Coordinates of C-alpha atoms in Angstrom, one line a residue:
Chain A
X1 CA 76.3 46.5 12.4
X2 CA 78.4 44.3 10.4
X3 CA 75.4 41.9 9.9
X4 CA 73.2 44.8 8.7
X5 CA 75.8 45.8 6.1
X6 CA 76.1 42.3 4.8
X7 CA 72.3 42.2 4.2
X8 CA 72.4 45.6 2.3
X9 CA 75.1 44.3 0.1
X10 CA 73.2 41.1 -0.6
X11 CA 70.2 43.2 -1.6
X12 CA 72.2 45.4 -3.8
X13 CA 73.9 42.3 -5.3
X14 CA 70.4 40.7 -6.0
X15 CA 69.0 43.9 -7.5
X16 CA 72.1 44.1 -9.7
X17 CA 71.8 40.6 -11.0
X18 CA 68.1 41.2 -11.5
X19 CA 68.7 44.3 -13.5
X20 CA 71.4 42.6 -15.6
X21 CA 69.0 39.7 -16.2
X22 CA 66.2 42.1 -17.3
X23 CA 68.6 44.0 -19.6
X24 CA 70.0 40.7 -21.1
X25 CA 66.5 39.4 -21.6
X26 CA 65.2 42.5 -23.5
X27 CA 68.5 42.7 -25.5
X28 CA 68.1 39.1 -26.4
X29 CA 64.4 39.6 -27.4
X30 CA 65.6 42.6 -29.6
X31 CA 68.3 40.3 -31.1
X32 CA 65.6 37.5 -31.6
X33 CA 63.6 40.0 -33.7
X34 CA 66.7 40.7 -35.8
X35 CA 67.8 37.1 -36.0
X36 CA 64.5 35.8 -37.1
X37 CA 64.6 37.9 -40.2
X38 CA 68.3 37.3 -40.7
X39 CA 67.8 33.5 -40.6
X40 CA 64.7 33.6 -42.7
X41 CA 66.7 35.6 -45.2
X42 CA 69.4 33.0 -45.3
X43 CA 66.9 30.1 -45.7
X44 CA 65.1 32.1 -48.5
X45 CA 68.6 32.7 -50.1
X46 CA 69.4 29.0 -50.1
X47 CA 65.9 28.0 -51.6
X48 CA 66.6 30.6 -54.3
X49 CA 70.0 29.1 -55.0
X50 CA 68.4 25.7 -55.1
X51 CA 65.6 26.7 -57.5
X52 CA 68.2 28.6 -59.7
X53 CA 70.3 25.4 -60.0
X54 CA 67.1 23.4 -60.6
X55 CA 66.1 25.8 -63.5
X56 CA 69.6 25.4 -65.1
X57 CA 69.6 21.6 -64.8
X58 CA 66.0 21.4 -66.3
X59 CA 66.7 23.9 -69.1
X60 CA 70.0 22.6 -70.3
X61 CA 70.2 19.0 -69.3
X62 CA 66.6 18.0 -68.8
X63 CA 67.7 16.0 -65.7
X64 CA 64.7 14.1 -63.9
X65 CA 63.7 15.7 -60.7
X66 CA 64.9 12.9 -58.3
X67 CA 68.4 13.0 -59.7
X68 CA 68.7 16.9 -59.9
X69 CA 67.2 17.4 -56.4
X70 CA 69.7 15.0 -54.9
X71 CA 72.6 16.6 -56.7
X72 CA 71.5 20.1 -55.6
X73 CA 70.9 19.0 -52.0
X74 CA 74.6 18.6 -51.5
X75 CA 75.3 22.1 -52.8
X76 CA 72.8 24.0 -50.5
X77 CA 72.6 24.4 -46.8
X78 CA 69.9 24.5 -44.1
X79 CA 66.3 23.4 -44.4
X80 CA 66.4 23.8 -48.2
X81 CA 69.2 21.2 -48.5
X82 CA 67.4 18.8 -46.2
X83 CA 64.1 19.2 -48.0
X84 CA 65.7 18.8 -51.3
X85 CA 67.4 15.5 -50.2
X86 CA 64.2 14.2 -48.6
X87 CA 62.2 14.9 -51.7
X88 CA 64.7 13.3 -53.9
X89 CA 64.8 10.2 -51.9
X90 CA 61.0 9.8 -51.8
X91 CA 60.7 10.5 -55.5
X92 CA 63.4 7.8 -56.1
X93 CA 61.2 5.4 -54.2
X94 CA 58.1 6.6 -55.9
X95 CA 56.5 7.1 -52.4
X96 CA 53.8 9.4 -53.5
X97 CA 51.0 9.5 -56.1
X98 CA 52.5 12.7 -57.5
X99 CA 55.4 15.1 -57.2
X100 CA 53.1 17.7 -55.6
X101 CA 52.2 15.3 -52.8
X102 CA 55.8 14.5 -52.0
X103 CA 56.9 18.2 -52.3
X104 CA 54.1 19.4 -50.0
X105 CA 54.4 16.7 -47.3
X106 CA 58.1 17.2 -47.0
X107 CA 57.9 21.0 -46.7
X108 CA 55.0 20.7 -44.2
X109 CA 57.3 18.5 -42.1
X110 CA 60.5 20.5 -42.4
X111 CA 58.8 23.9 -42.5
X112 CA 58.0 23.6 -38.8
X113 CA 61.7 23.5 -38.1
X114 CA 62.5 26.5 -40.1
X115 CA 62.3 30.3 -40.0
X116 CA 60.0 30.4 -43.1
X117 CA 56.6 32.0 -42.6
X118 CA 53.3 30.7 -43.5
X119 CA 53.3 32.8 -46.7
X120 CA 56.7 31.5 -47.7
X121 CA 55.5 27.9 -47.3
X122 CA 52.4 28.7 -49.2
X123 CA 54.4 30.0 -52.2
X124 CA 56.5 26.8 -52.1
X125 CA 53.4 24.7 -52.0
X126 CA 52.0 26.6 -55.0
X127 CA 55.3 26.0 -56.9
X128 CA 55.1 22.2 -55.8
X129 CA 51.7 22.0 -57.5
X130 CA 53.3 22.7 -60.9
X131 CA 56.1 20.1 -60.5
X132 CA 56.4 17.0 -62.5
X133 CA 53.7 17.2 -65.3
X134 CA 54.6 20.3 -67.1
X135 CA 56.8 20.5 -70.1
X136 CA 60.1 22.3 -70.0
X137 CA 59.0 26.0 -70.9
X138 CA 56.1 25.8 -68.4
X139 CA 58.3 24.3 -65.7
X140 CA 60.8 27.1 -66.2
X141 CA 57.9 29.7 -66.0
X142 CA 56.7 28.4 -62.7
X143 CA 60.3 28.5 -61.3
X144 CA 60.6 32.1 -62.6
X145 CA 57.5 32.9 -60.5
X146 CA 58.9 31.4 -57.4
X147 CA 62.3 33.1 -58.0
X148 CA 60.5 36.4 -58.5
X149 CA 58.6 36.0 -55.0
X150 CA 61.9 34.9 -53.3
X151 CA 63.9 37.9 -54.6
X152 CA 61.1 40.3 -53.7
X153 CA 60.8 39.1 -50.2
X154 CA 64.6 39.0 -49.7
X155 CA 64.8 42.6 -50.9
X156 CA 62.1 43.6 -48.4
X157 CA 63.8 41.8 -45.6
X158 CA 67.2 43.2 -46.5
X159 CA 65.8 46.8 -46.4
X160 CA 64.1 46.1 -43.1
X161 CA 67.3 44.7 -41.6
X162 CA 69.3 47.7 -42.8
X163 CA 66.7 50.2 -41.5
X164 CA 65.7 48.4 -38.2
X165 CA 68.6 46.0 -37.4
X166 CA 70.3 48.3 -35.0
X167 CA 67.0 49.7 -33.8
X168 CA 66.0 46.1 -32.5
X169 CA 69.2 46.1 -30.5
X170 CA 68.9 49.6 -29.2
X171 CA 65.2 49.0 -28.4
X172 CA 66.2 45.9 -26.5
X173 CA 68.8 47.5 -24.3
X174 CA 66.9 50.7 -23.8
X175 CA 63.7 48.9 -23.0
X176 CA 65.5 46.7 -20.4
X177 CA 67.1 49.9 -18.8
X178 CA 63.7 51.5 -18.7
X179 CA 62.1 48.5 -17.0
X180 CA 65.1 48.4 -14.5
X181 CA 64.7 52.1 -13.6
X182 CA 61.0 51.8 -13.3
X183 CA 61.4 48.8 -10.9
X184 CA 64.1 50.4 -8.8
Chain B
X1 CA 61.7 -11.3 -61.0
X2 CA 64.4 -8.6 -60.2
X3 CA 63.3 -6.9 -63.5
X4 CA 59.6 -7.1 -62.5
X5 CA 60.4 -5.3 -59.2
X6 CA 61.3 -2.2 -61.2
X7 CA 57.9 -2.2 -62.8
X8 CA 56.0 -2.8 -59.4
X9 CA 57.6 0.4 -58.1
X10 CA 56.2 2.4 -61.1
X11 CA 52.7 1.2 -61.1
X12 CA 49.7 3.0 -59.3
X13 CA 49.3 1.5 -55.8
X14 CA 45.9 0.1 -56.5
X15 CA 46.9 -1.5 -59.8
X16 CA 50.0 -3.0 -58.3
X17 CA 48.0 -4.5 -55.4
X18 CA 45.5 -6.2 -57.7
X19 CA 48.2 -7.4 -60.0
X20 CA 50.3 -9.0 -57.3
X21 CA 47.2 -10.8 -56.0
X22 CA 46.5 -12.1 -59.5
X23 CA 50.1 -13.1 -60.3
X24 CA 50.3 -15.0 -57.0
X25 CA 46.9 -16.6 -57.6
X26 CA 47.6 -17.9 -61.1
X27 CA 51.2 -18.3 -60.8
X28 CA 51.9 -16.6 -64.2
X29 CA 54.5 -14.3 -65.5
X30 CA 53.1 -10.9 -66.7
X31 CA 54.2 -9.9 -70.2
X32 CA 52.1 -6.9 -70.9
X33 CA 49.8 -4.6 -68.9
X34 CA 47.3 -2.2 -70.7
X35 CA 45.6 0.6 -68.8
X36 CA 42.8 2.4 -70.6
X37 CA 40.7 5.1 -69.0
X38 CA 37.3 3.8 -67.8
X39 CA 37.9 0.3 -69.3
X40 CA 39.0 -2.9 -67.7
X41 CA 42.7 -3.5 -67.0
X42 CA 44.1 -5.9 -69.5
X43 CA 46.8 -8.3 -68.7
X44 CA 48.8 -10.6 -71.0
X45 CA 50.8 -13.4 -69.3
X46 CA 52.9 -16.2 -70.5
X47 CA 49.9 -18.3 -70.4
X48 CA 46.8 -16.2 -71.0
X49 CA 45.3 -12.8 -72.0
X50 CA 42.4 -11.5 -69.9
X51 CA 40.7 -8.5 -68.2
X52 CA 41.3 -8.3 -64.5
X53 CA 38.2 -9.0 -62.4
X54 CA 36.9 -7.6 -59.2
X55 CA 34.6 -10.2 -58.0
X56 CA 32.2 -10.8 -60.9
X57 CA 32.8 -7.4 -62.5
X58 CA 35.8 -6.1 -64.5
X59 CA 38.2 -4.0 -62.5
X60 CA 38.0 -0.6 -64.2
X61 CA 40.9 1.7 -64.7
X62 CA 40.1 5.2 -63.6
X63 CA 41.6 8.5 -64.7
X64 CA 43.5 8.9 -61.4
X65 CA 45.3 5.6 -62.1
X66 CA 46.5 6.7 -65.4
X67 CA 47.5 10.0 -63.9
X68 CA 49.5 8.3 -61.2
X69 CA 51.0 5.9 -63.5
X70 CA 52.2 8.7 -65.9
X71 CA 53.7 10.6 -63.0
X72 CA 55.5 7.6 -61.6
X73 CA 56.7 6.2 -65.0
X74 CA 58.0 9.7 -65.9
X75 CA 59.9 9.9 -62.6
X76 CA 57.6 12.9 -61.8
X77 CA 59.6 14.7 -64.5
X78 CA 57.7 14.7 -67.8
X79 CA 59.8 17.5 -69.1
X80 CA 62.8 15.2 -69.0
X81 CA 61.0 12.8 -71.5
X82 CA 59.6 15.2 -74.0
X83 CA 61.5 13.6 -76.9
X84 CA 60.3 10.2 -75.8
X85 CA 56.7 11.4 -75.4
X86 CA 56.8 12.8 -79.0
X87 CA 57.6 9.3 -80.2
X88 CA 54.7 7.9 -78.1
X89 CA 56.8 5.7 -75.8
X90 CA 59.2 5.7 -72.9
X91 CA 61.7 3.1 -71.7
X92 CA 61.8 2.8 -67.9
X93 CA 64.4 1.4 -65.6
X94 CA 64.7 -2.4 -66.3
X95 CA 64.4 -1.8 -70.0
X96 CA 60.5 -2.0 -69.9
X97 CA 58.8 0.0 -72.7
X98 CA 55.7 2.0 -72.0
X99 CA 53.5 3.1 -74.9
X100 CA 51.3 6.2 -74.5
X101 CA 48.2 7.3 -76.2
X102 CA 46.5 10.6 -75.8
X103 CA 45.9 14.0 -77.2
X104 CA 48.7 15.1 -79.4
X105 CA 49.7 18.7 -79.1
X106 CA 51.1 20.1 -82.5
X107 CA 53.5 22.8 -83.2
X108 CA 54.2 23.7 -86.9
X109 CA 52.4 20.6 -87.9
X110 CA 54.6 18.3 -85.8
X111 CA 53.7 16.5 -82.6
X112 CA 55.2 18.5 -79.7
X113 CA 54.0 16.4 -76.9
X114 CA 51.1 14.3 -75.6
X115 CA 48.4 15.5 -73.2
X116 CA 45.4 13.8 -71.6
X117 CA 47.0 10.4 -71.7
X118 CA 44.1 7.9 -72.0
X119 CA 45.9 4.5 -72.7
X120 CA 49.1 3.0 -71.4
X121 CA 50.7 -0.2 -72.7
X122 CA 53.5 -1.5 -70.4
X123 CA 55.5 -4.2 -72.0
X124 CA 57.6 -6.1 -69.5
X125 CA 61.2 -6.7 -70.9
X126 CA 62.1 -10.3 -70.9
X127 CA 65.6 -11.7 -70.8
X128 CA 65.8 -15.3 -72.3
X129 CA 69.2 -16.4 -71.8
X130 CA 70.3 -19.0 -74.3
X131 CA 67.6 -18.3 -76.9
X132 CA 70.3 -17.1 -79.2
X133 CA 72.9 -19.8 -78.8
X134 CA 71.5 -22.2 -81.3
X135 CA 71.5 -19.6 -84.1
X136 CA 75.0 -18.2 -83.6
X137 CA 76.7 -20.8 -85.9
X138 CA 74.4 -19.6 -88.8
X139 CA 75.7 -16.1 -88.4
X140 CA 79.3 -17.1 -89.4
X141 CA 80.9 -17.8 -92.8
X142 CA 84.4 -19.1 -92.8
X143 CA 84.5 -18.2 -89.1
X144 CA 83.9 -14.6 -89.8
X145 CA 80.7 -13.0 -88.4
X146 CA 78.3 -11.8 -90.9
X147 CA 76.1 -8.7 -90.9
X148 CA 72.9 -9.9 -89.5
X149 CA 69.3 -8.5 -89.7
X150 CA 66.7 -9.8 -87.3
X151 CA 63.2 -9.3 -88.8
X152 CA 59.7 -9.8 -87.3
X153 CA 56.4 -8.1 -86.6
X154 CA 56.2 -6.2 -83.2
X155 CA 56.2 -8.5 -80.1
X156 CA 58.0 -11.5 -81.6
X157 CA 61.1 -11.2 -79.5
X158 CA 63.5 -9.4 -81.8
X159 CA 65.2 -7.4 -79.0
X160 CA 65.3 -10.5 -76.8
X161 CA 67.1 -12.5 -79.5
X162 CA 69.4 -9.7 -80.3
X163 CA 70.4 -9.3 -76.6
X164 CA 71.2 -12.9 -76.3
X165 CA 73.2 -12.9 -79.5
X166 CA 75.2 -10.1 -78.1
X167 CA 75.7 -12.1 -75.0
X168 CA 76.9 -15.1 -76.9
X169 CA 79.4 -13.1 -79.1
X170 CA 80.7 -11.2 -76.2
X171 CA 81.3 -14.5 -74.2
X172 CA 82.3 -16.5 -77.3
X173 CA 79.4 -19.1 -76.9
X174 CA 79.2 -21.3 -80.0
X175 CA 81.9 -19.4 -81.7
X176 CA 85.7 -19.7 -81.9
X177 CA 86.5 -16.6 -79.9
X178 CA 84.9 -13.7 -78.0
X179 CA 84.1 -10.5 -79.7
X180 CA 84.2 -6.9 -78.6
X181 CA 80.6 -5.8 -79.1
X182 CA 79.5 -2.2 -79.2
X183 CA 75.7 -1.6 -78.5
X184 CA 73.9 1.5 -79.4
X185 CA 71.1 1.4 -77.0
X186 CA 69.0 4.4 -78.0
X187 CA 65.9 3.4 -76.0
X188 CA 67.7 1.5 -73.1
X189 CA 66.0 -1.7 -74.0
X190 CA 68.9 -3.8 -74.9
X191 CA 71.2 -3.5 -71.8
X192 CA 68.7 -1.7 -69.5
X193 CA 71.6 0.4 -68.0
X194 CA 71.3 1.8 -64.5
X195 CA 74.0 4.0 -63.2
X196 CA 76.3 2.8 -66.0
X197 CA 75.8 -0.9 -65.1
X198 CA 73.8 -3.1 -67.5
X199 CA 70.9 -4.8 -65.8
X200 CA 70.8 -7.5 -68.5
X201 CA 73.6 -10.0 -69.1
X202 CA 75.2 -8.7 -72.4
X203 CA 78.5 -10.3 -71.8
X204 CA 81.9 -9.2 -70.6
X205 CA 83.2 -7.7 -73.8
X206 CA 80.3 -5.3 -74.5
X207 CA 80.3 -1.5 -74.5
X208 CA 77.1 0.4 -74.4
X209 CA 76.4 3.8 -75.8
X210 CA 73.0 4.7 -74.3
X211 CA 70.4 7.3 -75.0
X212 CA 72.2 8.2 -78.3
X213 CA 70.7 8.3 -81.8
X214 CA 71.6 5.1 -83.6
X215 CA 73.6 6.9 -86.4
X216 CA 75.6 9.0 -84.1
X217 CA 76.1 6.2 -81.7
X218 CA 77.4 3.8 -84.3
X219 CA 80.0 6.3 -85.6
X220 CA 80.9 7.2 -81.9
X221 CA 81.5 3.6 -81.1
X222 CA 83.5 3.0 -84.2
X223 CA 85.8 5.9 -83.4
X224 CA 86.2 5.3 -79.7
X225 CA 85.9 1.7 -78.9
X226 CA 87.2 -0.2 -82.0
X227 CA 84.5 -2.8 -81.8
X228 CA 84.4 -6.1 -83.9
X229 CA 80.7 -6.0 -83.9
X230 CA 78.1 -3.2 -83.5
X231 CA 74.5 -4.1 -82.4
X232 CA 71.6 -1.7 -82.7
X233 CA 67.8 -2.2 -82.3
X234 CA 65.1 -1.2 -84.7
X235 CA 66.5 0.5 -87.8
X236 CA 63.9 2.7 -89.3
X237 CA 64.9 6.4 -89.9
X238 CA 66.9 7.6 -92.9
X239 CA 69.7 8.7 -90.7
X240 CA 70.0 5.1 -89.3
X241 CA 70.7 3.7 -92.8
X242 CA 73.3 6.5 -93.5
X243 CA 75.0 5.5 -90.3
X244 CA 74.9 1.8 -91.3
X245 CA 76.4 2.6 -94.7
X246 CA 79.4 4.3 -92.9
X247 CA 79.7 1.2 -90.8
X248 CA 79.7 -1.2 -93.8
X249 CA 82.6 0.5 -95.3
X250 CA 84.6 0.4 -92.0
X251 CA 84.7 -3.3 -91.9
X252 CA 82.7 -3.8 -88.7
X253 CA 79.9 -6.3 -88.5
X254 CA 76.5 -5.0 -87.9
X255 CA 73.7 -7.0 -86.0
X256 CA 70.4 -5.1 -86.1
X257 CA 66.7 -5.7 -86.0
X258 CA 63.9 -4.2 -88.2
X259 CA 60.2 -4.6 -88.4
X260 CA 58.9 -6.9 -91.1
X261 CA 57.2 -10.1 -92.0
X262 CA 59.0 -12.0 -94.9
X263 CA 61.6 -11.4 -97.5
X264 CA 59.3 -10.1 -100.1
X265 CA 57.8 -7.5 -97.7
X266 CA 61.3 -6.6 -96.5
X267 CA 62.6 -5.9 -100.0
X268 CA 59.7 -3.6 -100.7
X269 CA 61.3 -1.2 -98.2
X270 CA 63.8 0.7 -100.4
X271 CA 66.1 1.6 -97.6
X272 CA 66.5 -2.0 -96.5
X273 CA 66.8 -3.3 -100.0
X274 CA 69.6 -0.8 -100.7
X275 CA 71.4 -1.9 -97.6
X276 CA 71.0 -5.6 -98.2
X277 CA 72.4 -5.1 -101.7
X278 CA 75.5 -3.6 -100.3
X279 CA 76.2 -6.4 -97.9
X280 CA 78.4 -9.1 -99.4
X281 CA 78.0 -11.8 -96.6
X282 CA 74.9 -11.3 -94.6
X283 CA 72.2 -13.1 -92.7
X284 CA 68.5 -12.2 -92.4
X285 CA 66.7 -14.0 -89.6
X286 CA 62.9 -14.1 -89.6
X287 CA 61.0 -14.5 -86.4
X288 CA 57.4 -15.3 -85.6
X289 CA 55.1 -16.2 -82.7
X290 CA 53.8 -19.4 -84.3
X291 CA 55.4 -21.7 -81.8
X292 CA 55.7 -19.1 -79.1
X293 CA 57.4 -15.8 -79.0
X294 CA 60.9 -15.9 -80.7
X295 CA 60.3 -18.8 -83.0
X296 CA 63.0 -18.6 -85.8
X297 CA 61.1 -19.3 -89.1
X298 CA 63.9 -18.9 -91.6
X299 CA 67.5 -17.7 -92.0
X300 CA 68.4 -16.3 -95.3
X301 CA 71.8 -15.2 -96.6
X302 CA 72.1 -12.1 -98.8
X303 CA 72.6 -14.1 -102.0
X304 CA 69.0 -15.2 -101.6
X305 CA 69.8 -18.7 -100.3
X306 CA 67.9 -20.1 -97.3
X307 CA 70.3 -21.3 -94.7
X308 CA 67.7 -22.6 -92.2
X309 CA 64.0 -23.2 -92.5
X310 CA 61.7 -24.4 -89.8
X311 CA 60.2 -27.8 -90.5

């Protein structure tokens, strides 16, 4: 009798652990949906800050790209900071045929390690193609275009997070509970 | 060679490869490189002038080479060199001067910038230590340094001689004492500053005001650094001579360069004539290439007397 009861407890325990795992996993999945947008938003924000600083340096000081990207890389975080630093160092060493080539190859490498989407990276590449050979006003214009894109996307993500942020969590928890009930 | 390294970094990869092979093959020092679209690459060395060959044929410069060179020379940031492009040249790290030719973009009748660059002329900056030592005693009268004007057509070594004279005066070579020399290095060719450190030897008592218009730079140095001597390269604009006039009244000695050929030609330039008339004790040094770059032909004083004449 005692032996039988122990087996029943063990089954209950395993079921409990299983249920907890399922709920945790689905909650985490819900959080992952939320976090992906949140981190993407943060990275886009840092890029926006970097481009804004770039624009000011180009407009008022006319600082060459290698120097200004290096200076800015210390002021911004995440993948944007890393990318700016890498681009600055490659430009200083004249490692590419053009600014576009250096900008693109760096973002292709670092983009994989970021939360940026293919569309974000495409916009960054398009901006890179205008780097280096334009005069001041045109360069400012191309930065304005990128800033416009970044702000628009950030606004969209912010709205989505406000609207769906809690929903992702709730969906995760409730989805997990539903699966547990169904399995039981 | 250190100075040449700066230029290697800035050249298109293919051009660099070909030039390195050539330089090693002929054991020559390159002085000038000219790239012209769809024409052969021209090189001037200390021994020769020639078009670079690829086997039996000339090695042709393509548009992509010019484009790559412009991007690299401009540090991938042409917007940062708009002012220089308007003038048609750019001074790169190491003090080397790069001349551009292309399609001028006009705004209100003035050159705004250059587009479609079709020719590049890269002049390698040379540092010839000691080339000025012999001439230093000629620049003094009663142990006081005289205002000095170095005159020659382009490419005769004015800047090189000026730089070495600055070095001599700063160290006190061939003169009784060392002098505080202020240099207005508008185009970065005299001292070739990098991160605030001169890449050329300009002496221990020399202060450099770089990237500054000459007129402003001279007054700036005068007020801030109390120099004994102020050196500037290539006087030409009206504003430069206004700055010089202020300097002459301030009791500071000026050493400068200007384009010209001989005294007659020089005096036909009203601005220079006016300046020389105001100088009590001055020297005019004429250079040529007759016996190699930097040949001193004559040294005149401002009273019209020849102090030195090459025999």
